[in-house]
PDB file of C-alpha atoms in Angstrom:
ATOM      1  CA  UNK P   1     -53.254 146.627 -14.065  1.00  0.00           C
ATOM      2  CA  UNK P   2     -52.807 149.813 -16.707  1.00  0.00           C
ATOM      3  CA  UNK P   3     -56.399 150.461 -18.012  1.00  0.00           C
ATOM      4  CA  UNK P   4     -59.709 149.355 -16.952  1.00  0.00           C
ATOM      5  CA  UNK P   5     -61.635 149.140 -20.171  1.00  0.00           C
ATOM      6  CA  UNK P   6     -63.970 146.182 -20.034  1.00  0.00           C
ATOM      7  CA  UNK P   7     -65.411 143.413 -17.200  1.00  0.00           C
ATOM      8  CA  UNK P   8     -62.459 141.489 -18.782  1.00  0.00           C
ATOM      9  CA  UNK P   9     -59.944 143.088 -16.912  1.00  0.00           C
ATOM     10  CA  UNK P  10     -61.248 141.877 -13.317  1.00  0.00           C
ATOM     11  CA  UNK P  11     -58.797 139.153 -12.313  1.00  0.00           C
ATOM     12  CA  UNK P  12     -60.578 138.070  -9.496  1.00  0.00           C
ATOM     13  CA  UNK P  13     -64.125 139.413  -9.368  1.00  0.00           C
ATOM     14  CA  UNK P  14     -65.117 137.898  -5.325  1.00  0.00           C
ATOM     15  CA  UNK P  15     -61.795 139.498  -4.334  1.00  0.00           C
ATOM     16  CA  UNK P  16     -62.590 142.849  -5.902  1.00  0.00           C
ATOM     17  CA  UNK P  17     -66.066 142.882  -4.558  1.00  0.00           C
ATOM     18  CA  UNK P  18     -64.432 142.419  -0.981  1.00  0.00           C
ATOM     19  CA  UNK P  19     -61.970 145.012  -1.460  1.00  0.00           C
ATOM     20  CA  UNK P  20     -64.546 147.536  -2.561  1.00  0.00           C
ATOM     21  CA  UNK P  21     -66.742 147.076   0.426  1.00  0.00           C
ATOM     22  CA  UNK P  22     -63.807 147.679   2.561  1.00  0.00           C
ATOM     23  CA  UNK P  23     -63.424 150.917   0.621  1.00  0.00           C
ATOM     24  CA  UNK P  24     -66.942 151.298   1.403  1.00  0.00           C
ATOM     25  CA  UNK P  25     -66.747 150.932   5.227  1.00  0.00           C
ATOM     26  CA  UNK P  26     -64.257 153.658   5.462  1.00  0.00           C
ATOM     27  CA  UNK P  27     -64.094 155.579   2.390  1.00  0.00           C
ATOM     28  CA  UNK P  28     -61.668 158.258   3.064  1.00  0.00           C
ATOM     29  CA  UNK P  29     -59.335 155.912   4.409  1.00  0.00           C
ATOM     30  CA  UNK P  30     -56.709 156.033   1.586  1.00  0.00           C
ATOM     31  CA  UNK P  31     -57.355 159.840   1.305  1.00  0.00           C
ATOM     32  CA  UNK P  32     -53.349 160.137   0.647  1.00  0.00           C
ATOM     33  CA  UNK P  33     -53.231 157.766  -2.368  1.00  0.00           C
ATOM     34  CA  UNK P  34     -54.362 160.140  -4.780  1.00  0.00           C
ATOM     35  CA  UNK P  35     -52.381 163.134  -3.183  1.00  0.00           C
ATOM     36  CA  UNK P  36     -51.179 165.694  -6.060  1.00  0.00           C
ATOM     37  CA  UNK P  37     -52.517 163.245  -8.439  1.00  0.00           C
ATOM     38  CA  UNK P  38     -55.156 164.352 -11.242  1.00  0.00           C
ATOM     39  CA  UNK P  39     -58.095 162.697 -13.061  1.00  0.00           C
ATOM     40  CA  UNK P  40     -59.616 164.303 -16.294  1.00  0.00           C
ATOM     41  CA  UNK P  41     -63.300 162.919 -17.237  1.00  0.00           C
ATOM     42  CA  UNK P  42     -64.240 163.404 -20.733  1.00  0.00           C
ATOM     43  CA  UNK P  43     -67.976 163.033 -21.361  1.00  0.00           C
ATOM     44  CA  UNK P  44     -68.975 162.774 -24.946  1.00  0.00           C
ATOM     45  CA  UNK P  45     -72.438 162.182 -23.791  1.00  0.00           C
ATOM     46  CA  UNK P  46     -74.822 163.092 -20.796  1.00  0.00           C
ATOM     47  CA  UNK P  47     -73.838 161.931 -17.473  1.00  0.00           C
ATOM     48  CA  UNK P  48     -75.742 161.865 -13.696  1.00  0.00           C
ATOM     49  CA  UNK P  49     -74.452 158.411 -11.966  1.00  0.00           C
ATOM     50  CA  UNK P  50     -71.142 158.206 -13.683  1.00  0.00           C
ATOM     51  CA  UNK P  51     -70.039 161.847 -13.355  1.00  0.00           C
ATOM     52  CA  UNK P  52     -70.812 162.472  -9.928  1.00  0.00           C
ATOM     53  CA  UNK P  53     -69.428 158.895  -8.347  1.00  0.00           C
ATOM     54  CA  UNK P  54     -66.549 158.814 -10.311  1.00  0.00           C
ATOM     55  CA  UNK P  55     -65.798 162.625  -9.169  1.00  0.00           C
ATOM     56  CA  UNK P  56     -66.740 161.345  -5.554  1.00  0.00           C
ATOM     57  CA  UNK P  57     -64.449 157.939  -5.885  1.00  0.00           C
ATOM     58  CA  UNK P  58     -61.506 160.443  -6.904  1.00  0.00           C
ATOM     59  CA  UNK P  59     -62.162 162.887  -4.100  1.00  0.00           C
ATOM     60  CA  UNK P  60     -62.376 159.774  -1.506  1.00  0.00           C
ATOM     61  CA  UNK P  61     -58.778 159.028  -2.763  1.00  0.00           C
ATOM     62  CA  UNK P  62     -57.487 162.741  -2.472  1.00  0.00           C
ATOM     63  CA  UNK P  63     -57.252 163.300  -6.360  1.00  0.00           C
ATOM     64  CA  UNK P  64     -57.710 166.532  -8.187  1.00  0.00           C
ATOM     65  CA  UNK P  65     -60.703 166.274 -10.645  1.00  0.00           C
ATOM     66  CA  UNK P  66     -61.163 168.109 -13.942  1.00  0.00           C
ATOM     67  CA  UNK P  67     -64.088 167.697 -16.220  1.00  0.00           C
ATOM     68  CA  UNK P  68     -64.784 168.328 -20.008  1.00  0.00           C
ATOM     69  CA  UNK P  69     -68.199 168.032 -22.048  1.00  0.00           C
ATOM     70  CA  UNK P  70     -67.127 167.231 -25.553  1.00  0.00           C
ATOM     71  CA  UNK P  71     -70.547 168.124 -26.809  1.00  0.00           C
ATOM     72  CA  UNK P  72     -70.379 171.663 -25.739  1.00  0.00           C
ATOM     73  CA  UNK P  73     -66.945 172.625 -24.468  1.00  0.00           C
ATOM     74  CA  UNK P  74     -64.665 170.793 -26.661  1.00  0.00           C
ATOM     75  CA  UNK P  75     -63.228 170.882 -30.201  1.00  0.00           C
ATOM     76  CA  UNK P  76     -64.997 168.078 -32.620  1.00  0.00           C
ATOM     77  CA  UNK P  77     -62.098 165.380 -32.644  1.00  0.00           C
ATOM     78  CA  UNK P  78     -61.128 163.355 -35.663  1.00  0.00           C
ATOM     79  CA  UNK P  79     -60.141 159.835 -35.347  1.00  0.00           C
ATOM     80  CA  UNK P  80     -59.220 158.096 -38.823  1.00  0.00           C
ATOM     81  CA  UNK P  81     -55.646 157.943 -40.148  1.00  0.00           C
ATOM     82  CA  UNK P  82     -54.894 160.354 -42.945  1.00  0.00           C
ATOM     83  CA  UNK P  83     -57.885 162.178 -43.112  1.00  0.00           C
ATOM     84  CA  UNK P  84     -57.996 165.589 -44.544  1.00  0.00           C
ATOM     85  CA  UNK P  85     -59.639 167.552 -42.213  1.00  0.00           C
ATOM     86  CA  UNK P  86     -61.424 170.115 -44.034  1.00  0.00           C
ATOM     87  CA  UNK P  87     -64.652 169.763 -42.673  1.00  0.00           C
ATOM     88  CA  UNK P  88     -66.414 170.422 -38.963  1.00  0.00           C
ATOM     89  CA  UNK P  89     -63.714 168.519 -37.291  1.00  0.00           C
ATOM     90  CA  UNK P  90     -61.141 170.690 -35.655  1.00  0.00           C
ATOM     91  CA  UNK P  91     -58.680 168.657 -33.950  1.00  0.00           C
ATOM     92  CA  UNK P  92     -57.328 164.980 -33.995  1.00  0.00           C
ATOM     93  CA  UNK P  93     -57.295 162.284 -31.471  1.00  0.00           C
ATOM     94  CA  UNK P  94     -53.379 162.012 -32.048  1.00  0.00           C
ATOM     95  CA  UNK P  95     -52.800 165.623 -30.671  1.00  0.00           C
ATOM     96  CA  UNK P  96     -55.817 165.690 -27.870  1.00  0.00           C
ATOM     97  CA  UNK P  97     -54.819 162.390 -26.288  1.00  0.00           C
ATOM     98  CA  UNK P  98     -51.141 163.523 -26.157  1.00  0.00           C
ATOM     99  CA  UNK P  99     -52.154 166.869 -24.611  1.00  0.00           C
ATOM    100  CA  UNK P 100     -54.820 165.364 -22.092  1.00  0.00           C
ATOM    101  CA  UNK P 101     -51.857 163.302 -20.897  1.00  0.00           C
ATOM    102  CA  UNK P 102     -49.581 166.144 -19.871  1.00  0.00           C
ATOM    103  CA  UNK P 103     -52.667 167.486 -17.838  1.00  0.00           C
ATOM    104  CA  UNK P 104     -53.653 164.754 -15.977  1.00  0.00           C
ATOM    105  CA  UNK P 105     -52.486 161.205 -14.706  1.00  0.00           C
ATOM    106  CA  UNK P 106     -55.741 159.232 -15.307  1.00  0.00           C
ATOM    107  CA  UNK P 107     -58.385 159.991 -18.139  1.00  0.00           C
ATOM    108  CA  UNK P 108     -61.528 158.373 -17.951  1.00  0.00           C
ATOM    109  CA  UNK P 109     -63.957 158.320 -21.408  1.00  0.00           C
ATOM    110  CA  UNK P 110     -67.800 158.005 -21.609  1.00  0.00           C
ATOM    111  CA  UNK P 111     -68.819 157.628 -25.457  1.00  0.00           C
ATOM    112  CA  UNK P 112     -71.792 155.729 -26.413  1.00  0.00           C
ATOM    113  CA  UNK P 113     -72.624 154.031 -29.009  1.00  0.00           C
ATOM    114  CA  UNK P 114     -73.970 155.793 -32.165  1.00  0.00           C
ATOM    115  CA  UNK P 115     -76.469 152.316 -33.087  1.00  0.00           C
ATOM    116  CA  UNK P 116     -75.937 153.342 -36.603  1.00  0.00           C
ATOM    117  CA  UNK P 117     -72.929 151.208 -37.946  1.00  0.00           C
ATOM    118  CA  UNK P 118     -72.278 147.987 -35.852  1.00  0.00           C
ATOM    119  CA  UNK P 119     -68.781 148.017 -37.024  1.00  0.00           C
ATOM    120  CA  UNK P 120     -67.810 151.275 -36.475  1.00  0.00           C
ATOM    121  CA  UNK P 121     -69.308 151.068 -32.769  1.00  0.00           C
ATOM    122  CA  UNK P 122     -67.701 147.482 -32.295  1.00  0.00           C
ATOM    123  CA  UNK P 123     -64.143 149.414 -33.003  1.00  0.00           C
ATOM    124  CA  UNK P 124     -64.687 151.905 -30.158  1.00  0.00           C
ATOM    125  CA  UNK P 125     -62.761 154.441 -31.832  1.00  0.00           C
ATOM    126  CA  UNK P 126     -63.066 156.967 -29.353  1.00  0.00           C
ATOM    127  CA  UNK P 127     -61.994 154.574 -26.048  1.00  0.00           C
ATOM    128  CA  UNK P 128     -59.516 152.782 -28.191  1.00  0.00           C
ATOM    129  CA  UNK P 129     -58.425 156.055 -29.449  1.00  0.00           C
ATOM    130  CA  UNK P 130     -57.438 157.520 -26.635  1.00  0.00           C
ATOM    131  CA  UNK P 131     -55.755 154.202 -25.194  1.00  0.00           C
ATOM    132  CA  UNK P 132     -53.605 154.256 -28.165  1.00  0.00           C
ATOM    133  CA  UNK P 133     -52.449 157.649 -28.383  1.00  0.00           C
ATOM    134  CA  UNK P 134     -52.695 158.729 -24.358  1.00  0.00           C
ATOM    135  CA  UNK P 135     -49.190 157.934 -22.233  1.00  0.00           C
ATOM    136  CA  UNK P 136     -51.766 157.731 -19.138  1.00  0.00           C
ATOM    137  CA  UNK P 137     -54.449 154.979 -17.678  1.00  0.00           C
ATOM    138  CA  UNK P 138     -57.738 155.034 -19.259  1.00  0.00           C
ATOM    139  CA  UNK P 139     -60.978 153.945 -17.727  1.00  0.00           C
ATOM    140  CA  UNK P 140     -64.049 153.505 -19.452  1.00  0.00           C
ATOM    141  CA  UNK P 141     -66.844 155.361 -18.096  1.00  0.00           C
ATOM    142  CA  UNK P 142     -69.349 153.739 -20.754  1.00  0.00           C
ATOM    143  CA  UNK P 143     -68.399 153.068 -24.307  1.00  0.00           C
ATOM    144  CA  UNK P 144     -70.128 151.693 -27.323  1.00  0.00           C
ATOM    145  CA  UNK P 145     -70.270 148.071 -25.738  1.00  0.00           C
ATOM    146  CA  UNK P 146     -69.247 147.953 -22.531  1.00  0.00           C
ATOM    147  CA  UNK P 147     -70.154 149.600 -18.900  1.00  0.00           C
ATOM    148  CA  UNK P 148     -67.507 147.903 -16.644  1.00  0.00           C
ATOM    149  CA  UNK P 149     -68.252 150.141 -13.960  1.00  0.00           C
ATOM    150  CA  UNK P 150     -71.579 149.654 -13.807  1.00  0.00           C
ATOM    151  CA  UNK P 151     -71.179 145.848 -14.136  1.00  0.00           C
ATOM    152  CA  UNK P 152     -68.779 146.135 -10.873  1.00  0.00           C
ATOM    153  CA  UNK P 153     -71.262 148.100  -8.825  1.00  0.00           C
ATOM    154  CA  UNK P 154     -73.939 145.713  -9.694  1.00  0.00           C
ATOM    155  CA  UNK P 155     -71.663 142.758  -8.546  1.00  0.00           C
ATOM    156  CA  UNK P 156     -71.194 144.703  -5.482  1.00  0.00           C
ATOM    157  CA  UNK P 157     -75.031 144.983  -4.976  1.00  0.00           C
ATOM    158  CA  UNK P 158     -75.880 141.623  -5.443  1.00  0.00           C
ATOM    159  CA  UNK P 159     -73.115 140.007  -2.699  1.00  0.00           C
ATOM    160  CA  UNK P 160     -74.647 142.970  -0.463  1.00  0.00           C
ATOM    161  CA  UNK P 161     -78.152 141.514  -0.857  1.00  0.00           C
ATOM    162  CA  UNK P 162     -77.658 137.860  -1.479  1.00  0.00           C
ATOM    163  CA  UNK P 163     -77.842 135.204   1.306  1.00  0.00           C
ATOM    164  CA  UNK P 164     -77.743 131.983  -1.392  1.00  0.00           C
ATOM    165  CA  UNK P 165     -74.958 130.147  -2.657  1.00  0.00           C
ATOM    166  CA  UNK P 166     -75.903 129.572  -5.993  1.00  0.00           C
ATOM    167  CA  UNK P 167     -78.778 132.471  -6.625  1.00  0.00           C
ATOM    168  CA  UNK P 168     -81.208 132.884  -9.614  1.00  0.00           C
ATOM    169  CA  UNK P 169     -80.345 136.075 -11.535  1.00  0.00           C
ATOM    170  CA  UNK P 170     -82.369 137.182 -14.339  1.00  0.00           C
ATOM    171  CA  UNK P 171     -81.582 139.826 -17.282  1.00  0.00           C
ATOM    172  CA  UNK P 172     -85.073 140.704 -18.543  1.00  0.00           C
ATOM    173  CA  UNK P 173     -85.526 143.308 -21.656  1.00  0.00           C
ATOM    174  CA  UNK P 174     -88.225 146.033 -21.191  1.00  0.00           C
ATOM    175  CA  UNK P 175     -89.786 148.273 -23.576  1.00  0.00           C
ATOM    176  CA  UNK P 176     -88.398 152.137 -24.238  1.00  0.00           C
ATOM    177  CA  UNK P 177     -89.742 154.694 -26.617  1.00  0.00           C
ATOM    178  CA  UNK P 178     -86.342 154.917 -28.238  1.00  0.00           C
ATOM    179  CA  UNK P 179     -83.252 152.941 -29.189  1.00  0.00           C
ATOM    180  CA  UNK P 180     -81.095 152.240 -26.442  1.00  0.00           C
ATOM    181  CA  UNK P 181     -77.268 150.370 -26.764  1.00  0.00           C
ATOM    182  CA  UNK P 182     -76.186 147.502 -25.706  1.00  0.00           C
ATOM    183  CA  UNK P 183     -73.292 148.485 -23.100  1.00  0.00           C
ATOM    184  CA  UNK P 184     -75.033 147.866 -19.795  1.00  0.00           C
ATOM    185  CA  UNK P 185     -76.612 144.612 -20.705  1.00  0.00           C
ATOM    186  CA  UNK P 186     -73.283 143.330 -22.297  1.00  0.00           C
ATOM    187  CA  UNK P 187     -71.404 144.236 -19.328  1.00  0.00           C
ATOM    188  CA  UNK P 188     -73.827 142.728 -16.838  1.00  0.00           C
ATOM    189  CA  UNK P 189     -73.871 139.310 -18.910  1.00  0.00           C
ATOM    190  CA  UNK P 190     -69.832 139.384 -18.952  1.00  0.00           C
ATOM    191  CA  UNK P 191     -69.948 139.948 -14.956  1.00  0.00           C
ATOM    192  CA  UNK P 192     -72.618 137.326 -14.285  1.00  0.00           C
ATOM    193  CA  UNK P 193     -70.454 134.759 -16.057  1.00  0.00           C
ATOM    194  CA  UNK P 194     -67.657 135.487 -13.559  1.00  0.00           C
ATOM    195  CA  UNK P 195     -70.652 134.688 -10.797  1.00  0.00           C
ATOM    196  CA  UNK P 196     -71.601 130.999  -9.713  1.00  0.00           C
ATOM    197  CA  UNK P 197     -75.164 131.790 -10.050  1.00  0.00           C
ATOM    198  CA  UNK P 198     -77.995 130.292 -12.139  1.00  0.00           C
ATOM    199  CA  UNK P 199     -78.255 133.163 -14.861  1.00  0.00           C
ATOM    200  CA  UNK P 200     -81.132 133.532 -17.277  1.00  0.00           C
ATOM    201  CA  UNK P 201     -81.471 136.339 -20.187  1.00  0.00           C
ATOM    202  CA  UNK P 202     -85.180 136.929 -21.146  1.00  0.00           C
ATOM    203  CA  UNK P 203     -86.513 139.130 -24.154  1.00  0.00           C
ATOM    204  CA  UNK P 204     -88.883 138.853 -27.097  1.00  0.00           C
ATOM    205  CA  UNK P 205     -87.284 137.280 -30.246  1.00  0.00           C
ATOM    206  CA  UNK P 206     -85.254 139.518 -32.377  1.00  0.00           C
ATOM    207  CA  UNK P 207     -83.527 141.246 -29.416  1.00  0.00           C
ATOM    208  CA  UNK P 208     -80.958 138.767 -28.720  1.00  0.00           C
ATOM    209  CA  UNK P 209     -77.623 140.250 -27.874  1.00  0.00           C
ATOM    210  CA  UNK P 210     -74.378 140.033 -29.130  1.00  0.00           C
ATOM    211  CA  UNK P 211     -74.029 135.957 -29.587  1.00  0.00           C
ATOM    212  CA  UNK P 212     -70.020 135.981 -28.675  1.00  0.00           C
ATOM    213  CA  UNK P 213     -70.841 137.510 -25.469  1.00  0.00           C
ATOM    214  CA  UNK P 214     -74.293 135.419 -24.697  1.00  0.00           C
ATOM    215  CA  UNK P 215     -72.712 132.223 -25.311  1.00  0.00           C
ATOM    216  CA  UNK P 216     -73.511 129.267 -22.950  1.00  0.00           C
ATOM    217  CA  UNK P 217     -76.241 131.744 -21.470  1.00  0.00           C
ATOM    218  CA  UNK P 218     -79.672 130.466 -21.004  1.00  0.00           C
ATOM    219  CA  UNK P 219     -82.158 132.581 -23.067  1.00  0.00           C
ATOM    220  CA  UNK P 220     -86.200 132.198 -22.164  1.00  0.00           C
ATOM    221  CA  UNK P 221     -88.347 133.944 -24.580  1.00  0.00           C
ATOM    222  CA  UNK P 222     -91.259 133.494 -21.974  1.00  0.00           C
ATOM    223  CA  UNK P 223     -90.600 136.436 -19.401  1.00  0.00           C
ATOM    224  CA  UNK P 224     -92.802 135.078 -16.763  1.00  0.00           C
ATOM    225  CA  UNK P 225     -91.511 131.821 -17.160  1.00  0.00           C
ATOM    226  CA  UNK P 226     -87.884 133.260 -16.751  1.00  0.00           C
ATOM    227  CA  UNK P 227     -88.668 135.306 -13.899  1.00  0.00           C
ATOM    228  CA  UNK P 228     -90.033 132.136 -11.764  1.00  0.00           C
ATOM    229  CA  UNK P 229     -88.453 131.754  -8.335  1.00  0.00           C
ATOM    230  CA  UNK P 230     -85.796 134.564  -9.532  1.00  0.00           C
ATOM    231  CA  UNK P 231     -83.849 136.038  -6.409  1.00  0.00           C
ATOM    232  CA  UNK P 232     -82.567 139.165  -8.643  1.00  0.00           C
ATOM    233  CA  UNK P 233     -84.113 140.654 -11.779  1.00  0.00           C
ATOM    234  CA  UNK P 234     -82.187 143.115 -13.850  1.00  0.00           C
ATOM    235  CA  UNK P 235     -84.324 145.076 -15.860  1.00  0.00           C
ATOM    236  CA  UNK P 236     -82.854 146.931 -18.955  1.00  0.00           C
ATOM    237  CA  UNK P 237     -84.024 148.009 -22.654  1.00  0.00           C
ATOM    238  CA  UNK P 238     -81.724 147.492 -25.580  1.00  0.00           C
ATOM    239  CA  UNK P 239     -82.012 147.830 -29.661  1.00  0.00           C
ATOM    240  CA  UNK P 240     -81.724 144.879 -31.618  1.00  0.00           C
ATOM    241  CA  UNK P 241     -78.223 143.509 -32.264  1.00  0.00           C
ATOM    242  CA  UNK P 242     -78.971 141.531 -35.578  1.00  0.00           C
ATOM    243  CA  UNK P 243     -81.293 144.553 -37.425  1.00  0.00           C
ATOM    244  CA  UNK P 244     -78.799 146.942 -35.599  1.00  0.00           C
ATOM    245  CA  UNK P 245     -80.099 149.803 -33.553  1.00  0.00           C
ATOM    246  CA  UNK P 246     -83.487 149.373 -34.725  1.00  0.00           C
ATOM    247  CA  UNK P 247     -86.719 149.149 -32.303  1.00  0.00           C
ATOM    248  CA  UNK P 248     -88.545 146.192 -33.730  1.00  0.00           C
ATOM    249  CA  UNK P 249     -91.497 146.632 -31.262  1.00  0.00           C
ATOM    250  CA  UNK P 250     -92.317 148.225 -27.998  1.00  0.00           C
ATOM    251  CA  UNK P 251     -94.358 145.663 -26.270  1.00  0.00           C
ATOM    252  CA  UNK P 252     -95.822 147.049 -23.349  1.00  0.00           C
ATOM    253  CA  UNK P 253     -96.396 143.309 -22.009  1.00  0.00           C
ATOM    254  CA  UNK P 254     -93.053 143.362 -21.013  1.00  0.00           C
ATOM    255  CA  UNK P 255     -92.834 146.073 -18.513  1.00  0.00           C
ATOM    256  CA  UNK P 256     -91.666 144.752 -15.109  1.00  0.00           C
ATOM    257  CA  UNK P 257     -94.779 144.717 -12.456  1.00  0.00           C
ATOM    258  CA  UNK P 258     -94.960 143.242  -8.775  1.00  0.00           C
ATOM    259  CA  UNK P 259     -96.722 140.404 -10.113  1.00  0.00           C
ATOM    260  CA  UNK P 260     -93.521 139.136 -12.422  1.00  0.00           C
ATOM    261  CA  UNK P 261     -91.081 140.187  -9.643  1.00  0.00           C
ATOM    262  CA  UNK P 262     -92.466 137.945  -7.248  1.00  0.00           C
ATOM    263  CA  UNK P 263     -89.957 138.143  -4.176  1.00  0.00           C
ATOM    264  CA  UNK P 264     -87.072 139.124  -6.574  1.00  0.00           C
ATOM    265  CA  UNK P 265     -85.039 141.799  -5.881  1.00  0.00           C
ATOM    266  CA  UNK P 266     -85.288 144.706  -8.701  1.00  0.00           C
ATOM    267  CA  UNK P 267     -82.362 145.770 -10.306  1.00  0.00           C
ATOM    268  CA  UNK P 268     -81.957 148.702 -12.974  1.00  0.00           C
ATOM    269  CA  UNK P 269     -78.794 150.732 -13.754  1.00  0.00           C
ATOM    270  CA  UNK P 270     -80.945 154.285 -14.124  1.00  0.00           C
ATOM    271  CA  UNK P 271     -81.997 156.367 -15.160  1.00  0.00           C
ATOM    272  CA  UNK P 272     -85.449 154.674 -15.814  1.00  0.00           C
ATOM    273  CA  UNK P 273     -88.725 155.578 -17.255  1.00  0.00           C
ATOM    274  CA  UNK P 274     -91.561 154.734 -14.731  1.00  0.00           C
ATOM    275  CA  UNK P 275     -94.288 152.544 -15.872  1.00  0.00           C
ATOM    276  CA  UNK P 276     -92.863 152.146 -19.172  1.00  0.00           C
ATOM    277  CA  UNK P 277     -89.789 150.245 -18.314  1.00  0.00           C
ATOM    278  CA  UNK P 278     -91.098 149.340 -14.562  1.00  0.00           C
ATOM    279  CA  UNK P 279     -94.086 149.797 -12.368  1.00  0.00           C
ATOM    280  CA  UNK P 280     -94.243 152.434  -9.890  1.00  0.00           C
ATOM    281  CA  UNK P 281     -95.011 150.022  -7.135  1.00  0.00           C
ATOM    282  CA  UNK P 282     -91.760 148.099  -7.930  1.00  0.00           C
ATOM    283  CA  UNK P 283     -89.425 151.229  -7.591  1.00  0.00           C
ATOM    284  CA  UNK P 284     -90.980 152.355  -4.824  1.00  0.00           C
ATOM    285  CA  UNK P 285     -90.893 149.027  -2.987  1.00  0.00           C
ATOM    286  CA  UNK P 286     -88.491 147.847  -0.548  1.00  0.00           C
ATOM    287  CA  UNK P 287     -87.687 145.403  -3.109  1.00  0.00           C
ATOM    288  CA  UNK P 288     -86.103 147.923  -5.502  1.00  0.00           C
ATOM    289  CA  UNK P 289     -81.925 148.364  -5.400  1.00  0.00           C
ATOM    290  CA  UNK P 290     -81.734 150.855  -7.522  1.00  0.00           C
ATOM    291  CA  UNK P 291     -80.393 153.493  -5.142  1.00  0.00           C
ATOM    292  CA  UNK P 292     -78.159 150.964  -3.304  1.00  0.00           C
ATOM    293  CA  UNK P 293     -76.919 150.328  -7.003  1.00  0.00           C
ATOM    294  CA  UNK P 294     -76.205 153.981  -7.767  1.00  0.00           C
ATOM    295  CA  UNK P 295     -74.408 154.053  -4.234  1.00  0.00           C
ATOM    296  CA  UNK P 296     -72.165 151.802  -5.222  1.00  0.00           C
ATOM    297  CA  UNK P 297     -71.297 153.120  -8.138  1.00  0.00           C
ATOM    298  CA  UNK P 298     -68.918 155.674  -6.215  1.00  0.00           C
ATOM    299  CA  UNK P 299     -67.027 152.604  -4.653  1.00  0.00           C
ATOM    300  CA  UNK P 300     -66.807 150.480  -8.170  1.00  0.00           C
ATOM    301  CA  UNK P 301     -65.227 153.686  -9.355  1.00  0.00           C
ATOM    302  CA  UNK P 302     -63.014 154.039  -6.183  1.00  0.00           C
ATOM    303  CA  UNK P 303     -61.917 150.242  -6.520  1.00  0.00           C
ATOM    304  CA  UNK P 304     -60.683 150.758 -10.093  1.00  0.00           C
ATOM    305  CA  UNK P 305     -58.789 153.955  -9.263  1.00  0.00           C
ATOM    306  CA  UNK P 306     -57.025 152.570  -6.287  1.00  0.00           C
ATOM    307  CA  UNK P 307     -55.855 149.841  -8.220  1.00  0.00           C
ATOM    308  CA  UNK P 308     -54.499 152.020 -10.932  1.00  0.00           C
ATOM    309  CA  UNK P 309     -52.864 154.550  -8.501  1.00  0.00           C
ATOM    310  CA  UNK P 310     -51.352 151.866  -6.844  1.00  0.00           C
ATOM    311  CA  UNK P 311     -49.380 151.301  -9.954  1.00  0.00           C
ATOM    312  CA  UNK P 312     -48.524 154.974 -11.036  1.00  0.00           C
TER     313      UNK P 312
END
C-alpha cells in the first residue's frame, strides 16, 4: 500500500481489524519499525483526536514527528495549473509537496470541505495535489469527502463490542447549529459496506448523502423506526448534499435520547455538542463508546503507518 486515502484502500477489513487489535495489545512492540523515519502532519483545519492519535501512533512505531498548521504557520498554497500568482497565495503545491518530500518519509494531510462548491470539494485538490506532486506516501487525516482513519477506528470499536453474527447498525443524522461536511458519514457508510451487518441510514428528507456512496443501503426517514432493536447507533450531523452545504432545518426532535437508543451502543466521532446532537444521559452512560472510539484512533493510524513503513 503506497497511500491511505480512502476506505477503499483497505483490502481486507477483518484482517486489518485483527492486526489493529494485536497492535493495541502491545503498542510498542514494533518500536524499531519507524526508527530514523519521519512523518509530517499538515493541518489545514483544526484537530484534537486526529493530531494527538496520529502523533502517538507514530511515536509508538519509533518515528520522528513534525507538525505544521497551515492556517497560522504556512504560506497559503495555490493548487491550480497555469495560475498567475499575483494575489494572496505565495507558494504553489508543485514546490511545496516536493520540498516536504525532502524533509520526511510520510506526509499526512487534513483539509476539510469548504461546503461552498461541490465540484471543487469532490476534486479533493489539497489531498490529490500532495499525492500527485509528493514523492512520498500520503495519508488522509480527513479530506473533503472522506475520513478513513475514523472509519477504521469505528470498525475496530464495533469488532471489540459486537457479540452478534450480523448486528443491526444505524447511522443517524442529528441537528447541529452549523453546516458540517459529509466526510465522516461517507467513510462510515463505505466501511459498513465491507461489514456483515444489517445497516440502516436515517435522516430527514433532504439530507440524503451522495447516492454513489449510499447505493444499496437502506434509508429510513423515521428515526424511531430505524433505531428499533439496533445494536449500535452512530450519530453524526451533515449538511445537505443535494442543496450542497446548506442547513435545511435544525429539527431538535432528531437529537439522540435514551429512549431512542434503547439497548444499543452509542457512537460518535467527537467533538459532539451535548444536548443538541445527543443528550447528556446518553453520553454519560455505559452505553456510550465515544471514548473507546477516540482511543482506537491511535491504533487505526498505527496500523496504517505500519503497512506503509513495511513498504518503504
